[in-house]
Amino acid sequence: MPQQLDNAENTKTNSQSLKADLQTLTKRQDFILASRGLKHSCDTMIVQTKKNDLRTVRVGITCSKKVGNAVVRNRAKRRLRAIAREILPTWGRVGFDYVLIGRHGSTISSEFKNLKNDFISALEALHRKSDGEN
């Protein structure tokens, strides 16, 4: 029984440490570098990833004007940001940059669980691709 408790504490600690290391991409150059990496398109979003030399997970969120006016774009970005905060601590890999790009209509109209499932499947596909390159 104590061993199970230790495993639960270690899992919690690892998840918390990754949350602490989750950083936001802010520089245009970082977004450009990620766009040159691997891409995966879903119905609800596009996910780009690029390996970096840092010991953190970095995430960037963007929505073009095609998504809608400022109110719609900000709502889409809030939804994508919430998904990234929830999913990347467990599914993200340290040393990768992730960029989530919202899509017209579907990013806002889809149910939250569908967005989460799309993001997880995109991460799985991107990680398989990155493992195949090495």
C-alpha positions as a printed Julia matrix, in Angstrom:
134×3 Matrix{Float64}:
   0.0    0.0     0.0
   2.71   2.58    0.79
   4.32   1.82   -2.57
   1.11   2.8    -4.39
   1.05   6.03   -2.45
   4.65   6.75   -3.47
   3.79   6.13   -7.14
   0.79   8.45   -6.89
   2.93  11.13   -5.27
   5.63  10.76   -7.95
   3.05  11.02  -10.73
   1.58  14.09   -9.1
   5.03  15.63   -8.67
   6.0   14.94  -12.3
   2.73  16.44  -13.54
   3.16  19.49  -11.33
   6.74  20.01  -12.45
   5.69  19.89  -16.11
   2.93  22.41  -15.42
   5.53  24.68  -13.87
   7.74  24.25  -16.94
   4.93  24.91  -19.45
   5.92  28.18  -21.1
   4.26  30.37  -23.71
   5.75  31.12  -27.11
   5.78  34.88  -27.6
   8.38  35.62  -30.26
   7.5   35.52  -33.94
  10.71  33.62  -34.69
   9.59  30.75  -32.43
   6.28  30.49  -34.31
   8.14  30.5   -37.64
  10.49  27.74  -36.48
   7.53  25.65  -35.31
   5.84  26.11  -38.69
   8.88  24.49  -40.31
   8.47  21.42  -38.1
   5.89  18.66  -38.12
   2.2   19.43  -38.67
  -1.03  17.57  -38.05
  -4.44  18.83  -39.14
  -7.69  17.94  -37.42
 -11.22  19.16  -37.99
 -10.95  21.55  -35.06
  -7.34  22.75  -35.14
  -3.9   22.49  -36.67
  -1.04  21.43  -34.4
   2.58  22.18  -35.27
   5.57  20.96  -33.32
   9.31  21.44  -33.44
  12.0   19.99  -31.22
  14.06  22.52  -29.25
  17.11  22.32  -27.01
  15.3   23.53  -23.9
  14.2   21.48  -20.9
  10.66  22.81  -21.03
   7.46  22.41  -22.99
   6.49  25.59  -24.8
   3.1   26.27  -26.35
   1.8   28.98  -28.64
  -1.8   29.69  -29.59
  -2.86  31.58  -32.69
  -6.01  32.26  -34.69
  -6.07  34.19  -37.94
  -8.76  36.66  -38.95
 -10.35  33.86  -40.98
 -11.61  32.46  -37.68
 -13.74  35.55  -37.06
 -13.73  38.94  -35.42
 -11.7   39.7   -32.29
 -14.34  38.34  -29.91
 -14.55  35.03  -31.78
 -10.76  34.73  -32.11
 -10.24  35.38  -28.41
 -12.86  32.8   -27.48
 -11.18  30.24  -29.74
  -7.78  31.02  -28.21
  -9.18  30.68  -24.67
 -10.54  27.22  -25.54
  -7.23  26.13  -27.1
  -5.27  27.51  -24.14
  -7.47  25.57  -21.7
  -6.91  22.37  -23.66
  -3.15  22.93  -23.79
  -3.0   23.46  -20.01
  -4.99  20.3   -19.42
  -3.4   17.95  -21.98
   0.26  18.96  -22.36
   1.35  18.14  -18.79
   0.56  14.48  -19.45
   0.87  14.14  -23.25
   3.5   16.76  -24.1
   7.2   16.02  -24.37
   9.92  18.07  -22.75
  12.07  19.73  -25.38
   9.25  20.41  -27.84
   7.45  23.56  -28.94
   3.76  23.18  -29.79
   1.67  25.66  -31.76
  -2.12  25.32  -31.83
  -3.9   27.09  -34.67
  -7.65  27.61  -34.46
  -9.92  26.84  -37.39
 -12.9   28.79  -38.67
 -16.12  27.68  -37.01
 -15.09  24.3   -35.67
 -12.76  25.48  -32.89
 -15.62  27.34  -31.26
 -18.6   25.19  -32.22
 -17.12  21.79  -31.3
 -17.67  20.29  -27.89
 -14.76  20.6   -25.49
 -14.29  16.82  -25.3
 -13.98  16.67  -29.11
 -11.29  19.36  -29.0
  -9.43  17.38  -26.33
  -9.66  14.15  -28.32
  -8.46  15.88  -31.5
  -5.51  17.39  -29.65
  -4.53  14.07  -28.07
  -4.72  12.25  -31.4
  -2.67  15.02  -33.03
   0.0   14.74  -30.33
   0.14  10.96  -30.73
   0.55  11.3   -34.5
   3.2   14.01  -34.19
   5.17  12.03  -31.62
   5.08   8.95  -33.86
   6.38  11.07  -36.75
   9.14  12.6   -34.62
  10.2    9.17  -33.34
  10.36   7.92  -36.93
  12.67  10.76  -37.97
  15.31   9.94  -35.35
